[in-house]
Amino acid sequence: MRLKYVLSEVLVGLWRNVTMTIAMIITMAVSLTMLGASGLMYLQVDAMKDAYYKDIEVSIFLTAGVTEQQRTELQTALEGDPLVRQVKYESKQEAYERFQKLFADSPDLVKAVQADKLPESFRINLVNPEQYEQILNNYKDREGIDDIIDQRRLLEQIFSILGAIQNMALVSASIMAIAALLLVANTIQVAAYSKRREVAVMKLVGASNWFIQAPFVLEAVVAGMLGAIIGFGALVLGKIFLLDGSLRDLTDLLTPIEWSTVLLMFPFMAGVGGLVSAVTAWVTLRFYLRV
Amino acid sequence: MIQLEQVTKTYPKASRPSLDSVSVSIEKGEFVFFIGPSGSGKSTIIKLLLHEVTPNKGRVMVNQKDVTSMRSWKIPNFRRSIGCVFQDFRLLPNRTAYENVAFALEVIGKTKAVARRVVPEVLELVGLGGKEHRYPHELSGGEQQRVAVARAFVNRPLILLADEPTGNLDPDTSIEIMRLLDRINRTGTTVVMVTHDSNIVNQMRRRVIEIESGRIVRDQARGVYG
C-alpha cells in the first residue's frame, strides 16, 4: 500500500506541474544526448587508435641515387634496431604496382608516372609508435635517405579534430546539465511547496523522512529516466540518419560505430540522468523540508 | 513523563531568551496548562517537546528519552508517541474527516484495513459519528478541531500537546473541546495545553504553570488563570 501511495504521488506530482516537468525532461534529454554522443566519440577514438596504430608504418624513402651498399647497410641497421619491430623493403617496381592499384580510378595519372620515378622505400613498424622521433633523429642524416614520413602524424590530426568535437559535446553537455539541475531543483521546490500541508502533517504525526522524501526524489528520477530515454532515441536517430545516412562515406573511412556501442550508451545515460536527478532532488529537499 | 531541566532557548537574533532556565516536571496522566501573555515563551515549550527546536542549554526528557540529543532519524518514531493539536487545526482541505485521520495512520505505515477499523471508532469518540465524509469546509470550527483531535489521538499517544486549541473557537465550542480533551486525559493520556483563555483555565481547575518573559512565575496544582 505504501508503494502504491508513493507511486501515485509521483504521477500526480509530475502531472500537476506538467510544463515544468516537460522543460525538465527536455533539458535533461539534450544534456544526456550530448553526453552520450561524447561517450560514443570517446569509445570510437579509442577503437580507431587500436585499429590504426597496430599497422601504422614509418616510411623511409630512399634517394634516386642510392647505392647498393647504402641500402644494405640501412637494412641491416634497421633490422638490428631494438625500436623496430618489422622491416619491409619496397622496390621501385613494388611501389609502382601499389601506385597503380591505389590510383586505378585515374588512369591518366597512372600513365603519367613512369615505373622508375617512384622512390624505393623501407616500410617499418615500430615496437612503440610513440618513438618516432628517435627513429627520425637516428636515421635522417644517413646517406641515401630522402625523407622519413610517419603515418601517425596524419592520423593524429584526425584524432585531434575528433577530440575537439568530443570536448565541445562535453562542454555543451555540462552547460545543459547545469540548466537541467536548476530545473530539477526548481521543480522539486514547487512540488514541495504545493504539498506543504501534507508534508507538515506527515512530519507532525511522525512519518519517516524517506517516506516524506521518496515521492519527490522519485519524481525527479522518473523525469531523469524519461530524459535518458528521449536522449537515447536521439542517438539512435543520429546513428540511422547521420552516421549510416548522409555521413556514410565519412563513417566508412573511419571505423564504423557498432549498434552494440550505441546500446552501451543507454545504461550510461540512464544511470547518469537518474543519479544526478536523485541527488539534486535530495539535496534540494534537505533545504526545503527540514525535519 | 516530561522533564525540562534548566532549559534555556534563545532564538537567533532575539534580544532575550524565550525560555530562561526553566525546570518543570510533569507526571504521567497529568493535565497541565501553560499560561502567559503572548511572547512569554509558552509555545516554545510545545516546539521543544516536539523537537521542532532544540534548547541552547539544559535537557528535555520525554518518556525517559533525552529529546535534546536525539539523532534526527529517530525523531519521526519519537513523534508517533505524541499527539498534537493547533489553533489553526491544520487539516488537509482536499480530504474528508475520515481521510484526514486515516492519512495520519497511513503515512506511518498502517494498512488501510487498520484505518477502516480504527478511524470510525475515534471519530465516534470525538463526537463526529455520521460526519466522516464531510470535507473540512463543510464542518464548523469546533467540528474541524474535533477532527484534529481525532487525528492526534488515533495513534493512542502517551502525550497530547495542544497549542491554543480553542483560540479560534467561540466560548461554548471551546468548552466542548475542553470536555473532549478531559475525556482523553481520563484514558491516561498526559495532556499539555498552552492557552491564554482564562475562562477555560478557571473552569477546569487543573495544574497551571504561568510563564512570563521566559521564566516560570507560578506552578499551582489546582490553579486558576489569576
Short mmCIF file of C-alpha atoms in Angstrom, two decimals:
data_model
loop_
_atom_site.label_atom_id
_atom_site.label_comp_id
_atom_site.label_asym_id
_atom_site.label_seq_id
_atom_site.Cartn_x
_atom_site.Cartn_y
_atom_site.Cartn_z
CA MET A 1 0.00 0.00 0.00
CA ARG A 2 2.85 2.39 0.82
CA LEU A 3 4.48 1.63 -2.52
CA LYS A 4 1.19 2.33 -4.28
CA TYR A 5 0.88 5.59 -2.36
CA VAL A 6 4.41 6.68 -3.29
CA LEU A 7 3.92 5.80 -6.97
CA SER A 8 0.59 7.59 -7.29
CA GLU A 9 2.15 10.63 -5.58
CA VAL A 10 4.94 10.58 -8.18
CA LEU A 11 2.50 10.57 -11.10
CA VAL A 12 0.30 13.26 -9.55
CA GLY A 13 3.40 15.33 -8.83
CA LEU A 14 4.68 15.10 -12.40
CA TRP A 15 1.29 15.88 -13.86
CA ARG A 16 0.45 18.79 -11.54
CA ASN A 17 3.41 20.73 -12.79
CA VAL A 18 3.41 19.41 -16.30
CA THR A 19 5.03 22.35 -18.15
CA MET A 20 7.91 22.38 -15.72
CA THR A 21 8.15 18.59 -15.98
CA ILE A 22 8.39 18.83 -19.76
CA ALA A 23 11.05 21.55 -19.56
CA MET A 24 12.98 19.41 -17.12
CA ILE A 25 12.75 16.33 -19.33
CA ILE A 26 13.78 18.21 -22.49
CA THR A 27 16.86 19.81 -20.95
CA MET A 28 17.75 16.52 -19.38
CA ALA A 29 17.33 14.79 -22.75
CA VAL A 30 19.50 17.29 -24.63
CA SER A 31 22.19 17.17 -21.98
CA LEU A 32 22.19 13.38 -21.93
CA THR A 33 22.27 13.22 -25.75
CA MET A 34 25.40 15.37 -25.71
CA LEU A 35 26.85 13.20 -23.00
CA GLY A 36 26.00 10.04 -24.92
CA ALA A 37 27.45 11.46 -28.12
CA SER A 38 30.71 12.39 -26.45
CA GLY A 39 30.80 8.96 -24.80
CA LEU A 40 30.41 7.36 -28.23
CA MET A 41 33.10 9.61 -29.62
CA TYR A 42 35.43 8.61 -26.81
CA LEU A 43 34.93 4.88 -27.40
CA GLN A 44 35.22 5.46 -31.14
CA VAL A 45 38.53 7.30 -30.96
CA ASP A 46 39.86 4.53 -28.74
CA ALA A 47 38.73 1.85 -31.18
CA MET A 48 40.25 3.77 -34.09
CA LYS A 49 43.56 4.18 -32.32
CA ASP A 50 43.68 0.45 -31.66
CA ALA A 51 42.81 -0.36 -35.26
CA TYR A 52 45.19 2.06 -36.95
CA TYR A 53 48.18 2.18 -34.66
CA LYS A 54 48.56 -1.58 -34.96
CA ASP A 55 49.62 -1.40 -38.60
CA ILE A 56 50.95 2.07 -38.70
CA GLU A 57 54.13 2.44 -40.71
CA VAL A 58 57.04 4.77 -40.85
CA SER A 59 58.19 5.11 -44.45
CA ILE A 60 61.85 5.76 -45.17
CA PHE A 61 62.14 6.89 -48.76
CA LEU A 62 65.49 6.46 -50.41
CA THR A 63 67.08 8.91 -52.80
CA ALA A 64 67.14 8.15 -56.51
CA GLY A 65 70.92 7.72 -56.49
CA VAL A 66 71.15 5.36 -53.52
CA THR A 67 73.89 2.78 -53.78
CA GLU A 68 73.52 -0.93 -53.22
CA GLN A 69 75.84 -0.70 -50.22
CA GLN A 70 73.95 2.16 -48.58
CA ARG A 71 70.70 0.26 -48.94
CA THR A 72 72.13 -2.95 -47.45
CA GLU A 73 73.72 -1.08 -44.56
CA LEU A 74 70.47 0.72 -43.82
CA GLN A 75 68.53 -2.55 -43.92
CA THR A 76 70.98 -4.21 -41.51
CA ALA A 77 70.84 -1.20 -39.20
CA LEU A 78 67.04 -1.19 -39.22
CA GLU A 79 66.77 -4.92 -38.65
CA GLY A 80 69.16 -4.70 -35.70
CA ASP A 81 67.40 -1.68 -34.20
CA PRO A 82 65.58 -2.52 -30.92
CA LEU A 83 62.96 0.17 -31.67
CA VAL A 84 61.92 -1.56 -34.86
CA ARG A 85 59.50 -4.47 -34.87
CA GLN A 86 59.39 -5.23 -38.58
CA VAL A 87 61.15 -4.05 -41.71
CA LYS A 88 59.78 -4.40 -45.19
CA TYR A 89 61.60 -3.29 -48.32
CA GLU A 90 59.58 -1.87 -51.19
CA SER A 91 61.37 -1.71 -54.51
CA LYS A 92 60.58 0.79 -57.27
CA GLN A 93 58.60 -1.90 -59.06
CA GLU A 94 56.54 -2.74 -55.99
CA ALA A 95 55.92 0.92 -55.34
CA TYR A 96 54.72 1.33 -58.91
CA GLU A 97 52.35 -1.63 -58.60
CA ARG A 98 50.91 -0.24 -55.40
CA PHE A 99 50.58 3.16 -57.03
CA GLN A 100 48.71 1.62 -59.95
CA LYS A 101 46.34 -0.16 -57.62
CA LEU A 102 45.81 2.92 -55.45
CA PHE A 103 45.00 5.17 -58.36
CA ALA A 104 43.25 2.65 -60.56
CA ASP A 105 40.41 5.16 -60.86
CA SER A 106 42.62 7.75 -62.57
CA PRO A 107 44.40 6.03 -65.46
CA ASP A 108 45.76 9.39 -66.72
CA LEU A 109 47.71 9.84 -63.54
CA VAL A 110 49.00 6.27 -63.71
CA LYS A 111 50.07 6.76 -67.30
CA ALA A 112 51.90 9.97 -66.46
CA VAL A 113 54.13 8.31 -63.93
CA GLN A 114 56.90 6.03 -65.03
CA ALA A 115 57.79 2.94 -63.05
CA ASP A 116 61.29 4.08 -62.09
CA LYS A 117 60.18 7.56 -60.98
CA LEU A 118 58.73 6.27 -57.73
CA PRO A 119 61.24 6.02 -54.88
CA GLU A 120 62.13 2.75 -53.25
CA SER A 121 61.50 2.65 -49.52
CA PHE A 122 61.66 0.77 -46.26
CA ARG A 123 58.34 0.34 -44.53
CA ILE A 124 58.97 -0.20 -40.84
CA ASN A 125 56.69 -0.96 -37.92
CA LEU A 126 57.87 0.38 -34.59
CA VAL A 127 57.74 -1.55 -31.34
CA ASN A 128 56.23 1.56 -29.82
CA PRO A 129 54.75 4.01 -32.31
CA GLU A 130 55.41 6.88 -29.90
CA GLN A 131 59.16 6.55 -30.51
CA TYR A 132 59.02 8.01 -33.97
CA GLU A 133 61.17 11.00 -33.03
CA GLN A 134 64.07 8.77 -32.08
CA ILE A 135 63.92 6.91 -35.38
CA LEU A 136 63.83 10.22 -37.19
CA ASN A 137 66.90 11.51 -35.34
CA ASN A 138 68.84 8.29 -35.71
CA TYR A 139 68.39 7.93 -39.44
CA LYS A 140 67.67 11.29 -41.05
CA ASP A 141 71.35 12.17 -41.64
CA ARG A 142 72.28 8.87 -43.24
CA GLU A 143 73.44 8.84 -46.82
CA GLY A 144 70.87 7.74 -49.33
CA ILE A 145 67.76 8.68 -47.33
CA ASP A 146 65.47 11.19 -48.94
CA ASP A 147 62.64 11.52 -46.44
CA ILE A 148 61.13 9.86 -43.40
CA ILE A 149 57.36 10.03 -43.05
CA ASP A 150 55.28 8.96 -40.06
CA GLN A 151 51.72 7.98 -40.94
CA ARG A 152 50.83 8.59 -37.34
CA ARG A 153 51.19 12.33 -37.91
CA LEU A 154 48.36 12.24 -40.37
CA LEU A 155 46.12 10.22 -38.11
CA GLU A 156 46.79 12.44 -35.19
CA GLN A 157 45.33 15.40 -36.98
CA ILE A 158 42.13 13.44 -37.47
CA PHE A 159 42.14 12.39 -33.86
CA SER A 160 42.67 15.92 -32.66
CA ILE A 161 39.66 17.05 -34.69
CA LEU A 162 37.58 14.24 -33.20
CA GLY A 163 38.92 15.14 -29.77
CA ALA A 164 37.88 18.75 -30.24
CA ILE A 165 34.36 17.71 -31.27
CA GLN A 166 34.20 15.44 -28.26
CA ASN A 167 35.26 18.27 -25.94
CA MET A 168 32.66 20.58 -27.44
CA ALA A 169 29.98 17.94 -26.87
CA LEU A 170 31.14 17.51 -23.27
CA VAL A 171 31.13 21.26 -22.63
CA SER A 172 27.62 21.68 -24.02
CA ALA A 173 26.54 18.57 -22.09
CA SER A 174 27.80 20.17 -18.87
CA ILE A 175 26.14 23.51 -19.58
CA MET A 176 22.85 21.79 -20.36
CA ALA A 177 23.35 19.66 -17.25
CA ILE A 178 23.56 22.79 -15.11
CA ALA A 179 20.30 24.04 -16.63
CA ALA A 180 18.75 20.63 -16.05
CA LEU A 181 19.89 20.60 -12.43
CA LEU A 182 18.42 24.04 -11.77
CA LEU A 183 15.15 22.93 -13.33
CA VAL A 184 15.09 19.78 -11.21
CA ALA A 185 15.78 21.83 -8.08
CA ASN A 186 13.06 24.30 -9.03
CA THR A 187 10.50 21.60 -9.85
CA ILE A 188 11.16 19.89 -6.55
CA GLN A 189 10.77 23.19 -4.69
CA VAL A 190 7.45 23.85 -6.39
CA ALA A 191 6.31 20.30 -5.71
CA ALA A 192 7.35 20.57 -2.06
CA TYR A 193 5.54 23.91 -1.77
CA SER A 194 2.33 22.63 -3.31
CA LYS A 195 2.37 19.73 -0.88
CA ARG A 196 3.47 21.74 2.15
CA ARG A 197 0.29 20.98 4.14
CA GLU A 198 0.62 17.25 3.62
CA VAL A 199 4.31 17.43 4.45
CA ALA A 200 3.63 19.40 7.64
CA VAL A 201 1.06 16.83 8.78
CA MET A 202 3.34 13.95 7.87
CA LYS A 203 6.15 15.44 9.92
CA LEU A 204 3.79 16.10 12.80
CA VAL A 205 2.45 12.56 13.01
CA GLY A 206 5.92 11.07 12.61
CA ALA A 207 6.09 9.80 9.04
CA SER A 208 9.65 8.69 8.37
CA ASN A 209 11.90 11.00 6.39
CA TRP A 210 12.31 8.60 3.49
CA PHE A 211 8.55 8.30 3.21
CA ILE A 212 8.16 12.08 3.02
CA GLN A 213 11.02 12.50 0.56
CA ALA A 214 10.63 9.42 -1.63
CA PRO A 215 7.81 10.77 -3.86
CA PHE A 216 9.79 13.94 -4.62
CA VAL A 217 13.06 12.13 -5.28
CA LEU A 218 11.31 9.54 -7.44
CA GLU A 219 9.59 12.31 -9.36
CA ALA A 220 13.00 13.69 -10.31
CA VAL A 221 14.35 10.22 -11.10
CA VAL A 222 11.40 9.43 -13.38
CA ALA A 223 11.97 12.73 -15.22
CA GLY A 224 15.70 11.94 -15.48
CA MET A 225 14.93 8.48 -16.88
CA LEU A 226 12.46 9.88 -19.41
CA GLY A 227 15.17 12.36 -20.42
CA ALA A 228 17.61 9.47 -20.84
CA ILE A 229 15.13 7.52 -22.98
CA ILE A 230 14.49 10.52 -25.23
CA GLY A 231 18.23 11.24 -25.41
CA PHE A 232 18.93 7.65 -26.33
CA GLY A 233 16.25 7.88 -29.00
CA ALA A 234 18.06 10.91 -30.39
CA LEU A 235 21.33 8.96 -30.50
CA VAL A 236 19.63 6.08 -32.34
CA LEU A 237 18.13 8.51 -34.86
CA GLY A 238 21.54 10.14 -35.23
CA LYS A 239 23.10 6.76 -35.99
CA ILE A 240 20.41 5.87 -38.53
CA PHE A 241 20.14 9.18 -40.35
CA LEU A 242 23.59 10.73 -39.92
CA LEU A 243 26.22 8.05 -39.47
CA ASP A 244 24.52 5.40 -41.62
CA GLY A 245 22.86 8.02 -43.80
CA SER A 246 24.27 11.29 -45.03
CA LEU A 247 27.69 10.85 -43.40
CA ARG A 248 28.04 7.28 -44.65
CA ASP A 249 31.32 7.90 -46.54
CA LEU A 250 32.98 9.52 -43.56
CA THR A 251 31.86 6.69 -41.31
CA ASP A 252 33.33 4.10 -43.66
CA LEU A 253 36.63 5.95 -43.81
CA LEU A 254 36.83 5.97 -40.04
CA THR A 255 35.80 2.80 -38.28
CA PRO A 256 32.02 2.37 -38.24
CA ILE A 257 30.17 2.70 -34.91
CA GLU A 258 28.57 -0.60 -33.93
CA TRP A 259 24.98 -0.82 -32.66
CA SER A 260 26.30 -2.57 -29.57
CA THR A 261 28.36 0.54 -28.75
CA VAL A 262 25.30 2.77 -29.20
CA LEU A 263 23.29 0.43 -26.99
CA LEU A 264 26.00 0.61 -24.36
CA MET A 265 25.29 4.35 -24.03
CA PHE A 266 21.77 3.75 -22.71
CA PRO A 267 22.62 2.37 -19.25
CA PHE A 268 25.29 5.05 -19.02
CA MET A 269 22.88 7.89 -19.84
CA ALA A 270 20.06 6.47 -17.73
CA GLY A 271 22.44 5.99 -14.83
CA VAL A 272 23.84 9.50 -15.01
CA GLY A 273 20.38 11.04 -15.59
CA GLY A 274 18.73 9.13 -12.76
CA LEU A 275 21.54 9.56 -10.26
CA VAL A 276 22.07 13.26 -10.93
CA SER A 277 18.31 13.96 -10.62
CA ALA A 278 18.01 11.94 -7.44
CA VAL A 279 20.95 13.65 -5.76
CA THR A 280 19.74 17.10 -6.81
CA ALA A 281 16.22 16.42 -5.55
CA TRP A 282 17.51 15.02 -2.30
CA VAL A 283 19.84 17.96 -1.68
CA THR A 284 17.02 20.41 -2.51
CA LEU A 285 14.74 18.66 -0.03
CA ARG A 286 17.41 18.90 2.66
CA PHE A 287 16.93 22.66 2.46
CA TYR A 288 13.17 22.84 1.93
CA LEU A 289 11.86 20.06 4.15
CA ARG A 290 13.84 20.47 7.31
CA VAL A 291 12.84 17.96 9.95
CA MET B 1 6.68 11.65 31.68
CA ILE B 2 8.02 15.11 30.78
CA GLN B 3 11.02 16.82 32.37
CA LEU B 4 12.54 20.15 31.45
CA GLU B 5 15.86 20.65 33.23
CA GLN B 6 17.28 24.17 33.29
CA VAL B 7 16.14 24.72 29.72
CA THR B 8 17.20 27.93 28.01
CA LYS B 9 16.15 28.72 24.47
CA THR B 10 17.18 31.86 22.66
CA TYR B 11 16.10 32.23 19.06
CA PRO B 12 18.68 33.61 16.65
CA LYS B 13 18.58 37.44 16.55
CA ALA B 14 16.36 37.59 19.65
CA SER B 15 17.47 40.06 22.30
CA ARG B 16 16.39 37.91 25.24
CA PRO B 17 15.76 34.19 25.71
CA SER B 18 12.24 32.83 25.09
CA LEU B 19 12.80 30.39 27.92
CA ASP B 20 15.31 31.16 30.66
CA SER B 21 16.49 28.24 32.85
CA VAL B 22 13.05 26.65 33.02
CA SER B 23 12.64 23.46 35.01
CA VAL B 24 9.34 21.58 35.02
CA SER B 25 8.34 18.02 35.75
CA ILE B 26 5.05 16.59 34.53
CA GLU B 27 3.86 13.15 35.64
CA LYS B 28 2.08 10.56 33.54
CA GLY B 29 -1.66 11.23 33.28
CA GLU B 30 -1.46 14.88 34.35
CA PHE B 31 -3.41 17.70 32.72
CA VAL B 32 -1.28 20.85 32.64
CA PHE B 33 -1.99 24.38 31.42
CA PHE B 34 0.84 26.65 30.39
CA ILE B 35 -0.47 30.21 30.56
CA GLY B 36 1.07 33.60 29.99
CA PRO B 37 0.88 36.60 27.70
CA SER B 38 1.83 36.43 24.04
CA GLY B 39 5.57 36.10 23.55
CA SER B 40 6.09 34.76 27.05
CA GLY B 41 7.68 31.60 25.68
CA LYS B 42 4.86 29.12 26.30
CA SER B 43 4.60 27.97 22.69
CA THR B 44 8.34 27.35 22.67
CA ILE B 45 7.70 24.55 25.18
CA ILE B 46 5.49 22.73 22.66
CA LYS B 47 8.17 23.15 20.00
CA LEU B 48 10.84 21.81 22.34
CA LEU B 49 8.73 18.77 23.22
CA LEU B 50 8.23 18.02 19.51
CA HIS B 51 11.91 18.57 18.75
CA GLU B 52 10.98 21.31 16.30
CA VAL B 53 13.57 23.46 18.07
CA THR B 54 16.46 22.44 20.29
CA PRO B 55 17.40 24.21 23.52
CA ASN B 56 20.62 26.20 23.82
CA LYS B 57 21.11 24.90 27.32
CA GLY B 58 19.53 22.26 29.52
CA ARG B 59 17.82 18.98 28.82
CA VAL B 60 14.35 17.98 27.63
CA MET B 61 13.24 14.49 28.65
CA VAL B 62 10.08 12.91 27.26
CA ASN B 63 9.07 9.42 28.28
CA GLN B 64 12.57 8.76 29.71
CA LYS B 65 14.16 9.76 26.42
CA ASP B 66 16.53 12.68 26.08
CA VAL B 67 14.98 14.66 23.24
CA THR B 68 17.84 17.15 23.17
CA SER B 69 20.45 14.70 21.97
CA MET B 70 18.12 12.53 19.86
CA ARG B 71 19.50 11.58 16.45
CA SER B 72 17.47 13.12 13.66
CA TRP B 73 16.47 9.77 12.14
CA LYS B 74 14.88 8.77 15.45
CA ILE B 75 12.66 11.83 15.61
CA PRO B 76 9.83 10.55 13.36
CA ASN B 77 9.38 7.46 15.50
CA PHE B 78 9.52 9.57 18.64
CA ARG B 79 6.77 11.87 17.34
CA ARG B 80 4.43 8.92 16.94
CA SER B 81 4.15 8.81 20.72
CA ILE B 82 2.93 12.43 20.81
CA GLY B 83 -0.35 13.78 19.50
CA CYS B 84 -0.64 17.42 18.60
CA VAL B 85 -3.50 19.90 18.17
CA PHE B 86 -3.15 23.50 17.00
CA GLN B 87 -5.18 26.69 16.95
CA ASP B 88 -5.47 26.53 13.16
CA PHE B 89 -6.48 22.81 13.05
CA ARG B 90 -4.00 22.01 10.23
CA LEU B 91 -6.38 19.72 8.36
CA LEU B 92 -5.89 18.81 4.71
CA PRO B 93 -8.63 20.73 2.85
CA ASN B 94 -8.98 18.24 0.00
CA ARG B 95 -9.59 15.27 2.26
CA THR B 96 -12.68 14.30 4.24
CA ALA B 97 -12.71 13.96 8.03
CA TYR B 98 -12.20 10.22 7.64
CA GLU B 99 -9.37 10.67 5.14
CA ASN B 100 -7.63 13.26 7.29
CA VAL B 101 -7.46 10.85 10.21
CA ALA B 102 -6.65 7.86 8.00
CA PHE B 103 -3.84 9.83 6.33
CA ALA B 104 -2.08 10.17 9.68
CA LEU B 105 -2.20 6.40 10.08
CA GLU B 106 -1.23 5.51 6.54
CA VAL B 107 1.86 7.73 6.40
CA ILE B 108 3.31 5.93 9.42
CA GLY B 109 2.83 2.60 7.70
CA LYS B 110 -0.53 1.38 9.00
CA THR B 111 -2.61 -0.55 6.48
CA LYS B 112 -5.96 0.58 5.08
CA ALA B 113 -7.56 -2.30 6.97
CA VAL B 114 -6.30 -0.90 10.26
CA ALA B 115 -7.56 2.55 9.28
CA ARG B 116 -11.02 1.15 8.44
CA ARG B 117 -11.24 -0.36 11.90
CA VAL B 118 -9.75 2.45 13.98
CA VAL B 119 -10.81 5.69 12.28
CA PRO B 120 -14.63 5.37 12.66
CA GLU B 121 -14.05 4.45 16.29
CA VAL B 122 -12.03 7.55 17.07
CA LEU B 123 -14.36 9.82 15.07
CA GLU B 124 -17.22 8.42 17.14
CA LEU B 125 -15.21 9.15 20.28
CA VAL B 126 -14.77 12.81 19.39
CA GLY B 127 -18.47 13.11 18.56
CA LEU B 128 -18.28 13.20 14.77
CA GLY B 129 -20.14 9.96 14.11
CA GLY B 130 -22.05 10.39 10.85
CA LYS B 131 -19.87 13.23 9.56
CA GLU B 132 -16.95 11.08 8.41
CA HIS B 133 -17.31 12.04 4.78
CA ARG B 134 -17.59 15.80 5.16
CA TYR B 135 -14.74 17.98 3.95
CA PRO B 136 -13.22 20.50 6.39
CA HIS B 137 -15.02 23.40 4.70
CA GLU B 138 -18.32 21.61 5.32
CA LEU B 139 -17.61 21.44 9.07
CA SER B 140 -17.85 24.11 11.76
CA GLY B 141 -14.69 25.30 13.52
CA GLY B 142 -15.47 23.14 16.53
CA GLU B 143 -16.04 20.13 14.34
CA GLN B 144 -12.79 20.75 12.48
CA GLN B 145 -10.94 20.87 15.77
CA ARG B 146 -12.58 17.57 16.71
CA VAL B 147 -11.18 16.05 13.53
CA ALA B 148 -7.76 17.41 14.52
CA VAL B 149 -8.13 15.88 18.00
CA ALA B 150 -9.18 12.58 16.44
CA ARG B 151 -6.11 12.67 14.23
CA ALA B 152 -3.86 13.43 17.21
CA PHE B 153 -5.42 10.69 19.31
CA VAL B 154 -5.96 7.92 16.74
CA ASN B 155 -2.49 6.55 17.35
CA ARG B 156 -3.14 6.41 21.15
CA PRO B 157 -0.21 8.69 22.03
CA LEU B 158 1.21 8.90 25.55
CA ILE B 159 1.11 12.67 25.39
CA LEU B 160 -1.30 15.10 23.77
CA LEU B 161 0.07 18.60 23.14
CA ALA B 162 -2.44 21.36 22.45
CA ASP B 163 -1.27 24.78 21.32
CA GLU B 164 -4.14 27.22 21.91
CA PRO B 165 -6.69 24.68 20.66
CA THR B 166 -9.61 26.98 21.49
CA GLY B 167 -8.03 30.12 20.09
CA ASN B 168 -10.28 30.17 17.02
CA LEU B 169 -13.45 28.93 18.69
CA ASP B 170 -16.36 30.63 20.46
CA PRO B 171 -16.72 30.04 24.23
CA ASP B 172 -19.40 27.31 24.02
CA THR B 173 -17.50 25.34 21.39
CA SER B 174 -14.31 25.83 23.40
CA ILE B 175 -15.92 24.18 26.39
CA GLU B 176 -16.95 21.21 24.26
CA ILE B 177 -13.39 20.80 23.01
CA MET B 178 -12.15 21.00 26.60
CA ARG B 179 -14.57 18.26 27.64
CA LEU B 180 -13.13 16.16 24.86
CA LEU B 181 -9.56 16.80 25.98
CA ASP B 182 -10.60 16.00 29.55
CA ARG B 183 -12.08 12.69 28.37
CA ILE B 184 -8.86 11.87 26.56
CA ASN B 185 -6.90 12.76 29.71
CA ARG B 186 -9.01 10.29 31.69
CA THR B 187 -7.84 7.46 29.43
CA GLY B 188 -4.39 8.00 30.94
CA THR B 189 -3.02 10.35 28.27
CA THR B 190 -0.89 13.19 29.59
CA VAL B 191 -2.30 16.48 28.24
CA VAL B 192 -0.19 19.63 27.95
CA MET B 193 -2.13 22.67 26.81
CA VAL B 194 -0.87 26.14 26.04
CA THR B 195 -3.56 28.80 26.28
CA HIS B 196 -4.46 32.29 27.32
CA ASP B 197 -8.16 31.54 27.60
CA SER B 198 -8.82 32.45 31.25
CA ASN B 199 -12.41 31.10 31.28
CA ILE B 200 -11.28 27.64 30.39
CA VAL B 201 -8.42 27.54 32.86
CA ASN B 202 -10.72 28.73 35.61
CA GLN B 203 -13.37 26.13 34.81
CA MET B 204 -11.04 23.15 34.54
CA ARG B 205 -9.19 23.66 37.83
CA ARG B 206 -6.11 21.75 36.77
CA ARG B 207 -2.42 22.33 37.26
CA VAL B 208 -1.45 25.79 35.99
CA ILE B 209 2.08 26.86 35.14
CA GLU B 210 2.39 30.57 34.40
CA ILE B 211 5.25 31.87 32.33
CA GLU B 212 6.33 35.45 31.99
CA SER B 213 9.30 36.66 29.97
CA GLY B 214 10.66 33.15 29.70
CA ARG B 215 10.51 32.33 33.43
CA ILE B 216 8.05 30.30 35.49
CA VAL B 217 6.32 32.68 37.90
CA ARG B 218 3.68 30.27 39.22
CA ASP B 219 3.12 26.49 39.37
CA GLN B 220 -0.14 25.66 41.11
CA ALA B 221 -1.82 22.26 41.47
CA ARG B 222 -5.49 23.24 41.04
CA GLY B 223 -4.99 26.72 39.75
CA VAL B 224 -6.98 29.47 38.10
CA TYR B 225 -5.88 31.98 35.47
CA GLY B 226 -5.21 34.56 38.19
#
